[in-house]
Coordinates of C-alpha atoms and ligand atoms in Angstrom, one line a residue:
M147 CA -8.1 6.7 27.6
Q148 CA -9.0 3.6 29.6
P149 CA -6.2 1.1 29.9
I150 CA -7.1 -2.0 27.8
Q151 CA -8.1 -5.1 29.7
I152 CA -6.5 -7.7 27.4
D153 CA -8.0 -10.8 29.0
Q154 CA -11.5 -9.3 28.8
L155 CA -10.9 -8.3 25.2
I156 CA -9.8 -11.8 24.3
A157 CA -12.9 -13.2 26.0
E158 CA -15.0 -10.9 23.9
F159 CA -13.1 -11.5 20.7
P160 CA -11.7 -15.0 20.7
L161 CA -10.0 -14.5 17.4
L162 CA -7.4 -12.3 19.3
Q163 CA -6.1 -15.5 20.9
Q164 CA -5.0 -16.7 17.5
L165 CA -3.3 -13.4 16.8
Q166 CA -1.6 -13.4 20.1
N167 CA -0.3 -17.0 19.4
L168 CA 1.0 -15.7 16.1
Q169 CA -1.2 -18.2 14.2
E170 CA -2.2 -17.4 10.7
T171 CA -5.7 -16.0 10.8
V172 CA -8.4 -15.2 8.3
W173 CA -11.4 -13.0 9.1
F174 CA -14.1 -11.9 6.8
N175 CA -16.0 -8.9 8.1
P176 CA -19.7 -9.5 8.5
A177 CA -20.3 -5.8 8.6
S178 CA -18.8 -5.1 5.1
T179 CA -21.5 -3.7 2.8
T180 CA -22.2 -1.9 -0.4
L181 CA -20.5 1.3 -1.6
D182 CA -23.7 3.4 -1.5
V183 CA -24.2 2.5 2.2
A184 CA -20.5 2.8 3.3
L185 CA -19.3 5.8 1.2
A186 CA -20.3 8.2 3.9
D187 CA -17.8 6.5 6.3
V188 CA -15.0 7.7 4.1
G189 CA -15.7 11.4 4.2
L190 CA -14.1 11.7 0.7
T191 CA -15.8 11.5 -2.7
A192 CA -15.2 10.6 -6.3
E193 CA -14.8 14.3 -6.9
D194 CA -11.8 14.4 -4.5
V195 CA -10.2 11.6 -6.3
A196 CA -10.8 13.3 -9.7
Q197 CA -9.1 16.4 -8.3
A198 CA -6.1 14.3 -7.3
H199 CA -6.0 12.9 -10.8
A200 CA -6.2 16.4 -12.3
R201 CA -3.3 17.6 -10.1
L202 CA -1.1 14.7 -11.3
Q203 CA -2.0 15.6 -14.8
R204 CA -0.8 19.2 -14.2
F205 CA 2.5 17.9 -12.8
A206 CA 3.0 15.4 -15.6
P207 CA 5.1 17.7 -17.9
Y208 CA 7.2 18.7 -14.9
L209 CA 7.7 15.1 -13.8
M210 CA 8.8 14.2 -17.4
L211 CA 11.5 16.8 -17.3
A212 CA 12.6 16.0 -13.7
F213 CA 12.7 12.2 -14.2
P214 CA 13.7 11.1 -17.8
E215 CA 12.5 7.6 -16.9
L216 CA 8.9 9.1 -17.1
E217 CA 9.2 10.1 -20.7
A218 CA 7.8 6.9 -22.0
T219 CA 4.6 7.4 -20.0
E220 CA 4.5 11.2 -20.5
G221 CA 4.9 11.9 -16.9
K222 CA 2.5 9.4 -15.6
I223 CA 3.6 7.3 -12.6
E224 CA 1.9 4.0 -13.4
S225 CA 2.7 0.3 -13.3
E226 CA 2.0 -2.7 -15.5
C227 CA -0.6 -5.4 -14.8
V228 CA 0.3 -9.0 -15.9
A229 CA -1.4 -12.4 -15.8
I230 CA 0.7 -14.9 -13.8
P231 CA -0.7 -18.3 -14.9
T232 CA 2.5 -20.2 -14.1
M233 CA 2.5 -18.8 -10.5
Q234 CA -1.2 -19.7 -10.2
H235 CA -0.4 -23.3 -11.2
C236 CA 2.6 -23.3 -8.8
L237 CA 0.4 -22.1 -5.8
Q238 CA -2.2 -24.7 -6.6
Q239 CA 0.4 -27.4 -6.6
Q240 CA 2.2 -26.2 -3.5
Y241 CA -0.9 -25.6 -1.4
Q242 CA -3.1 -28.4 -2.9
Q243 CA -5.9 -25.9 -3.5
E244 CA -7.5 -25.0 -6.8
I245 CA -7.8 -21.2 -7.4
F246 CA -11.0 -20.4 -9.2
G247 CA -10.7 -17.8 -12.0
Q248 CA -7.4 -16.2 -13.1
L249 CA -4.5 -14.8 -11.2
W250 CA -3.0 -11.4 -12.1
L251 CA -0.3 -9.2 -10.6
K252 CA -0.3 -5.4 -10.3
L253 CA 3.4 -4.4 -10.5
D254 CA 3.5 -1.3 -8.2
S255 CA 6.8 -2.9 -7.2
H256 CA 8.2 -1.5 -10.4
L257 CA 6.6 2.0 -10.3
P258 CA 9.1 4.5 -11.5
I259 CA 11.1 6.9 -9.2
S260 CA 10.9 4.8 -6.0
G261 CA 10.0 1.2 -6.8
S262 CA 7.0 0.8 -4.5
I263 CA 3.4 1.6 -4.0
K264 CA 4.6 4.7 -2.1
A265 CA 5.4 6.3 -5.4
R266 CA 1.6 7.0 -5.6
G267 CA 0.7 8.6 -2.3
G268 CA 4.1 9.9 -1.2
I269 CA 5.0 11.7 -4.4
Y270 CA 1.4 13.0 -4.7
E271 CA 1.5 14.6 -1.3
V272 CA 4.8 16.3 -2.0
L273 CA 3.5 17.7 -5.3
A274 CA 0.2 18.9 -3.6
H275 CA 2.2 20.7 -0.9
A276 CA 4.6 22.3 -3.5
E277 CA 1.7 23.5 -5.6
K278 CA 0.0 25.1 -2.6
L279 CA 3.2 26.9 -1.6
A280 CA 3.9 28.2 -5.0
V281 CA 0.3 29.2 -5.7
N282 CA 0.0 31.0 -2.4
A283 CA 3.2 32.9 -3.1
G284 CA 1.8 34.1 -6.4
L285 CA 4.5 32.2 -8.3
L286 CA 2.2 29.7 -10.0
S287 CA -1.3 29.4 -11.3
I288 CA -2.9 26.1 -12.0
E289 CA -3.2 27.0 -15.7
D290 CA 0.6 27.4 -16.0
D291 CA 2.9 25.0 -17.7
Y292 CA 4.4 23.2 -14.7
R293 CA 7.7 22.7 -16.4
K294 CA 8.6 26.1 -15.0
L295 CA 8.9 24.4 -11.6
Y296 CA 12.0 22.7 -12.9
S297 CA 14.2 25.7 -12.6
P298 CA 16.8 27.2 -10.3
E299 CA 14.4 29.9 -9.2
F300 CA 11.8 27.4 -8.0
K301 CA 14.4 25.2 -6.4
Q302 CA 15.6 28.3 -4.5
F303 CA 12.0 29.1 -3.5
F304 CA 11.3 25.6 -2.2
S305 CA 14.6 25.5 -0.3
Q306 CA 13.1 27.9 2.2
Y307 CA 10.8 25.1 3.2
A308 CA 11.3 21.7 4.9
I309 CA 9.5 18.4 4.6
A310 CA 9.7 15.6 7.2
V311 CA 8.2 12.1 7.4
G312 CA 8.5 8.9 9.5
S313 CA 8.8 5.7 7.6
T314 CA 9.7 2.0 7.6
G315 CA 11.6 2.7 4.3
N316 CA 9.6 3.0 1.2
L317 CA 7.6 6.1 2.1
G318 CA 10.8 7.8 3.1
L319 CA 12.3 6.8 -0.2
S320 CA 9.4 8.3 -2.2
I321 CA 9.1 11.5 -0.2
G322 CA 12.8 12.0 0.1
I323 CA 13.6 11.6 -3.6
M324 CA 10.7 13.8 -4.7
S325 CA 11.2 16.5 -2.1
A326 CA 14.9 16.7 -2.8
K327 CA 14.3 16.9 -6.5
M328 CA 12.0 19.9 -6.0
G329 CA 14.5 21.7 -3.8
F330 CA 13.0 21.2 -0.3
R331 CA 15.1 20.5 2.8
V332 CA 13.9 17.0 3.6
T333 CA 14.3 14.8 6.7
V334 CA 13.3 11.1 6.8
H335 CA 12.9 9.5 10.2
M336 CA 13.6 5.8 9.7
S337 CA 12.4 3.0 11.9
A338 CA 14.7 0.2 12.9
D339 CA 13.3 -2.1 10.2
A340 CA 14.4 0.2 7.4
R341 CA 16.9 -1.4 5.1
Q342 CA 20.4 0.1 4.9
W343 CA 20.4 0.5 1.1
K344 CA 17.3 2.7 1.4
K345 CA 19.0 5.0 3.9
D346 CA 22.2 5.1 1.7
K347 CA 20.2 5.9 -1.4
L348 CA 18.4 8.8 0.4
R349 CA 21.6 10.2 1.7
A350 CA 23.1 10.0 -1.8
N351 CA 20.1 12.1 -2.9
G352 CA 20.9 14.8 -0.3
V353 CA 18.2 13.7 2.1
T354 CA 18.8 13.9 5.9
V355 CA 18.1 10.5 7.4
V356 CA 17.5 10.1 11.2
E357 CA 17.7 6.5 12.4
Y358 CA 15.8 5.0 15.3
E359 CA 16.3 1.8 17.1
Q360 CA 12.6 1.6 17.7
D361 CA 9.7 0.8 15.4
Y362 CA 7.6 2.9 13.0
G363 CA 5.4 4.3 15.7
V364 CA 8.3 5.9 17.5
A365 CA 9.9 7.2 14.3
V366 CA 6.7 8.9 13.4
E367 CA 6.1 10.4 16.8
Q368 CA 9.7 11.8 17.1
G369 CA 9.6 13.1 13.5
R370 CA 6.3 14.8 14.2
A371 CA 7.6 16.4 17.4
L372 CA 10.8 17.7 15.7
A373 CA 8.9 19.0 12.7
A374 CA 6.5 20.9 15.0
Q375 CA 9.5 23.0 16.2
D376 CA 10.1 24.4 12.7
P377 CA 7.3 26.6 11.3
Q378 CA 8.6 26.2 7.8
C379 CA 8.5 22.4 8.1
F380 CA 5.6 20.3 6.8
F381 CA 5.2 16.9 8.4
I382 CA 3.7 14.2 6.1
D383 CA 1.4 12.3 8.4
D384 CA 1.2 8.7 7.1
E385 CA -1.2 7.8 9.9
N386 CA -3.9 10.5 9.1
S387 CA -3.2 12.1 5.7
R388 CA -6.2 12.4 3.4
T389 CA -3.9 13.7 0.7
L390 CA -1.7 10.6 0.7
F391 CA -4.9 8.5 0.7
L392 CA -6.2 10.4 -2.4
G393 CA -2.9 9.9 -4.2
Y394 CA -3.3 6.2 -3.8
A395 CA -6.9 6.2 -4.8
V396 CA -6.1 7.5 -8.3
A397 CA -5.0 3.9 -9.0
G398 CA -8.7 2.7 -9.2
E399 CA -9.7 4.6 -12.4
R400 CA -6.3 3.9 -14.0
L401 CA -6.7 0.1 -13.3
K402 CA -10.1 0.2 -14.8
Q403 CA -8.6 1.7 -18.0
Q404 CA -5.9 -0.9 -18.0
F405 CA -8.4 -3.7 -17.7
Q406 CA -10.5 -2.3 -20.5
Q407 CA -7.4 -2.3 -22.8
K408 CA -6.8 -5.9 -21.9
N409 CA -10.5 -6.8 -22.4
L410 CA -10.7 -7.9 -18.8
V411 CA -14.3 -7.6 -17.7
V412 CA -15.4 -6.8 -14.1
D413 CA -19.1 -6.9 -13.5
A414 CA -21.6 -9.0 -11.5
D415 CA -20.8 -12.1 -13.5
H416 CA -17.0 -11.4 -13.4
P417 CA -16.1 -10.5 -9.9
L418 CA -12.7 -9.0 -9.1
F419 CA -10.8 -9.9 -5.9
V420 CA -7.9 -7.7 -4.9
Y421 CA -5.3 -8.6 -2.3
L422 CA -3.5 -5.7 -0.7
P423 CA -0.6 -5.8 1.8
C424 CA -1.3 -3.6 4.7
G425 CA 1.0 -1.6 7.0
V426 CA -0.5 1.5 8.5
G427 CA -3.3 1.3 6.0
G428 CA -3.0 4.4 3.8
G429 CA -1.7 2.6 0.7
P430 CA -4.1 -0.3 0.7
G431 CA -7.0 1.8 2.0
G432 CA -6.5 4.5 -0.6
V433 CA -6.2 2.0 -3.4
A434 CA -9.2 0.1 -2.2
F435 CA -11.3 3.3 -2.1
G436 CA -10.3 4.1 -5.7
L437 CA -11.1 0.5 -6.7
K438 CA -14.6 0.8 -5.1
L439 CA -15.3 4.0 -6.9
A440 CA -14.1 2.5 -10.2
F441 CA -15.7 -1.0 -10.0
G442 CA -18.4 -0.6 -7.4
D443 CA -19.5 -3.6 -5.5
H444 CA -18.0 -6.0 -8.1
V445 CA -14.6 -5.5 -6.6
H446 CA -13.8 -7.3 -3.3
C447 CA -10.8 -6.1 -1.4
I448 CA -8.9 -8.2 1.1
F449 CA -6.0 -6.9 3.3
A450 CA -3.0 -9.0 4.2
E451 CA -0.6 -8.6 7.1
P452 CA 2.3 -10.4 8.7
T453 CA 1.4 -12.6 11.8
H454 CA 3.8 -10.3 13.8
S455 CA 2.1 -7.1 12.7
P456 CA -1.6 -7.6 12.4
C457 CA -2.5 -4.0 13.4
M458 CA -5.4 -3.4 11.0
L459 CA -7.1 -6.7 11.6
L460 CA -6.8 -6.1 15.3
G461 CA -8.1 -2.5 15.1
V462 CA -11.1 -3.3 12.8
H463 CA -12.1 -6.6 14.5
T464 CA -12.2 -5.0 17.9
G465 CA -13.5 -1.7 16.7
L466 CA -10.7 -0.1 18.8
H467 CA -8.8 1.1 15.7
D468 CA -5.8 3.2 16.7
A469 CA -6.6 2.8 20.4
I470 CA -4.9 -0.6 20.4
S471 CA -1.6 -1.8 19.2
V472 CA -0.2 -5.3 18.5
Q473 CA 2.2 -4.7 21.4
D474 CA -0.8 -4.4 23.7
L475 CA -1.4 -8.1 22.8
G476 CA 2.3 -8.9 23.5
I477 CA 3.1 -9.2 19.8
D478 CA 6.6 -7.9 18.9
N479 CA 6.0 -6.3 15.4
L480 CA 9.2 -7.9 14.1
T481 CA 8.8 -9.2 10.6
A482 CA 10.8 -9.7 7.4
A483 CA 8.1 -7.7 5.7
D484 CA 9.6 -4.4 6.7
G485 CA 7.0 -2.4 4.7
L486 CA 4.3 -3.8 6.9
A487 CA 6.0 -3.6 10.2
V488 CA 3.5 -1.3 11.8
G489 CA 2.1 -1.9 15.3
R490 CA -0.8 0.5 15.3
A491 CA -3.1 1.1 12.3
S492 CA -4.3 4.4 11.0
G493 CA -7.5 5.3 12.8
F494 CA -8.6 7.3 9.9
V495 CA -8.2 4.5 7.4
G496 CA -9.6 1.8 9.8
R497 CA -12.8 3.8 10.3
A498 CA -13.1 5.1 6.8
M499 CA -12.8 1.7 5.1
Q500 CA -14.1 -0.8 7.6
R501 CA -17.3 -1.6 5.8
L502 CA -15.7 -1.6 2.4
I503 CA -13.1 -4.3 3.0
D504 CA -14.4 -7.8 2.8
G505 CA -11.7 -9.5 4.8
Y506 CA -8.3 -9.6 6.4
Y507 CA -5.7 -12.3 6.9
T508 CA -2.3 -12.8 8.4
L509 CA 0.6 -15.0 7.1
N510 CA 4.0 -15.9 8.4
D511 CA 7.3 -14.7 7.2
Q512 CA 8.4 -18.1 5.9
R513 CA 5.4 -18.2 3.6
L514 CA 6.4 -14.7 2.2
Y515 CA 9.9 -15.9 1.5
D516 CA 8.7 -19.1 -0.2
M517 CA 6.3 -17.3 -2.5
L518 CA 9.0 -14.7 -3.2
R519 CA 11.2 -17.6 -4.4
W520 CA 8.5 -19.3 -6.4
L521 CA 7.5 -16.1 -8.2
S522 CA 11.1 -15.5 -9.1
D523 CA 11.6 -19.1 -10.2
V524 CA 8.4 -19.6 -12.3
E525 CA 7.6 -16.0 -13.5
D526 CA 11.0 -14.3 -13.2
I527 CA 9.5 -11.5 -11.2
Q528 CA 11.4 -10.3 -8.1
L529 CA 9.6 -8.6 -5.2
E530 CA 10.5 -7.6 -1.7
P531 CA 8.9 -9.8 1.2
S532 CA 6.1 -7.3 2.0
A533 CA 4.9 -7.4 -1.6
L534 CA 4.2 -11.1 -1.4
A535 CA 1.6 -10.8 1.4
G536 CA -1.2 -10.6 -1.1
M537 CA -0.1 -13.7 -3.0
Y538 CA -1.6 -16.1 -0.5
G539 CA -5.1 -14.4 -0.8
A540 CA -6.4 -16.3 -3.8
I541 CA -5.7 -19.6 -2.0
L542 CA -7.5 -18.5 1.1
V543 CA -10.5 -17.0 -0.7
S544 CA -10.8 -20.2 -2.8
R545 CA -11.0 -22.1 0.4
A546 CA -13.4 -19.8 2.1
Q547 CA -16.7 -21.5 1.4
D548 CA -18.7 -19.6 4.1
Y549 CA -17.6 -16.3 2.7
L550 CA -18.2 -17.2 -0.9
N551 CA -21.7 -18.5 0.0
A552 CA -22.5 -15.4 2.0
Q553 CA -21.6 -13.4 -1.1
H554 CA -24.0 -15.6 -3.2
F555 CA -21.5 -16.3 -5.9
S556 CA -22.5 -19.0 -8.4
E557 CA -20.0 -21.5 -9.7
Q558 CA -19.9 -19.8 -13.0
Q559 CA -19.2 -16.4 -11.5
L560 CA -16.3 -17.8 -9.6
Q561 CA -14.9 -19.4 -12.7
Q562 CA -15.0 -16.0 -14.4
A563 CA -13.4 -14.2 -11.5
T564 CA -10.1 -12.3 -11.6
H565 CA -7.7 -12.3 -8.6
L566 CA -5.4 -9.3 -8.6
V567 CA -2.4 -9.5 -6.2
W568 CA -1.1 -6.0 -5.5
A569 CA 2.7 -6.3 -5.6
T570 CA 3.7 -3.3 -3.5
G571 CA 7.5 -3.1 -3.6
G572 CA 10.8 -4.6 -4.7
G573 CA 11.8 -3.0 -8.0
M574 CA 14.8 -1.2 -6.5
V575 CA 16.1 -3.8 -4.2
P576 CA 19.9 -4.3 -4.9
E577 CA 20.9 -7.6 -6.5
T578 CA 22.9 -8.8 -3.4
E579 CA 19.9 -8.1 -1.2
M580 CA 17.6 -9.9 -3.5
Q581 CA 19.8 -13.0 -3.5
K582 CA 19.5 -13.1 0.3
Y583 CA 15.8 -12.9 0.1
L584 CA 15.7 -15.7 -2.5
A585 CA 17.9 -17.9 -0.4
Q586 CA 15.4 -17.7 2.4
G587 CA 12.6 -19.3 0.3
Q588 CA 12.2 -23.0 -0.3
A589 CA 12.4 -24.2 -3.9
V590 CA 9.3 -25.3 -5.7
N591 CA 8.8 -29.0 -5.1
Ligands
PLP202 C1 4.1 0.9 2.8 C2 4.0 -0.4 2.2 C3 2.9 -1.2 2.2 C4 1.6 -0.8 2.9 O1 1.2 0.5 2.9 P1 0.6 1.2 4.2 O2 0.2 2.5 3.7 O3 1.7 1.3 5.2 O4 -0.5 0.3 4.7 C5 2.9 -2.4 1.5 N1 4.0 -2.9 0.9 C6 5.1 -2.2 0.8 C7 6.3 -2.7 0.1 C8 5.2 -0.9 1.5 O5 6.3 -0.2 1.4

């Protein structure tokens, strides 16, 4: 690989100067296009997502047994979706900007089992791996009642195998809890950003936690190298995994059903804008793919990143993807949004989704804390800092005249739009931690 000439790169892409200065930045990608044109970039299809959906259905009876909290949803790991009109009003007041249409919140923050969006991809990948092992060993057929997996015999069987993952916290939580429940030996390599309570919780579940003083990239690299020494160990590769991506993508069709039940229309006259916090990219990328398959070109996806970790914006904007990191620009990758503290984006997701994502923006940590506080004060919903990244999106899009004009939206279409903020984590944050987060935010004035 050629060393990157940063000065030259900034001359070619002046926007990088803003990123380097840690200024809040908005970029709408002029290359974004329709699903029929861009689908081939992804290399995955609606059929792949349908298979992921079917696999989760097969596991639902098992999940219901293994996690009593899933009884109410019959083994389905899914979150609520709620209108937040008071927060919409609050944002409009605070930022002196009208938000056209209606503001909604998708509560992946409160997904069962692990309280974050990682309960989609992370758990799905563990299940897919377990199924493969059991089927290959002749112990399971996909027609079977999967409740049989919840038995001492299967726990014994899975205990011959190991699972490892590198994480800033929430992926480790999902994969650790699920793997340990099935009987796997599981190791989570945690970056310096990972919160102590997440490590404690994992250890209490019998998970081996290895701590690093460096960031996510190092935790993944070390974890991958250690896992490679054990032939029975499967390393879950957050940077490249198609399986994780498909686990997230199932959200699209499910959201479509939820919207139908709520009589929320999405079509040419009722556009849907979705704001997704982005770390390495698998979560928001997979969800966005699922949303595109479900709603076609009527859904507009926007990614949100901290000013200190703008890896996806950097990779897509320059076209360098995983060949550049925020550290190459001298950015420190230190942010209160621990779930988004990633310096180098997934090359797979960056390339797969680059023409399907309308835009990207960055925001500073204080803004995350302020919105965290406001959402708690006015809607009584508590999230972790990362999960607020999408909350600023509706303000930015409402201000983005050039983008809205380029999309040819009429005034009426905009008034009938839905903005969906994807709340990605926070449901399991201990009360004392939450109080500290709230204290960092400014009260509504
Ligand atoms: C992991 C995570 C994200 C982003 O997902 P990526 O796959 O890393 O892009 C967003 N919010 C929270 C709370 C997360 O834990």
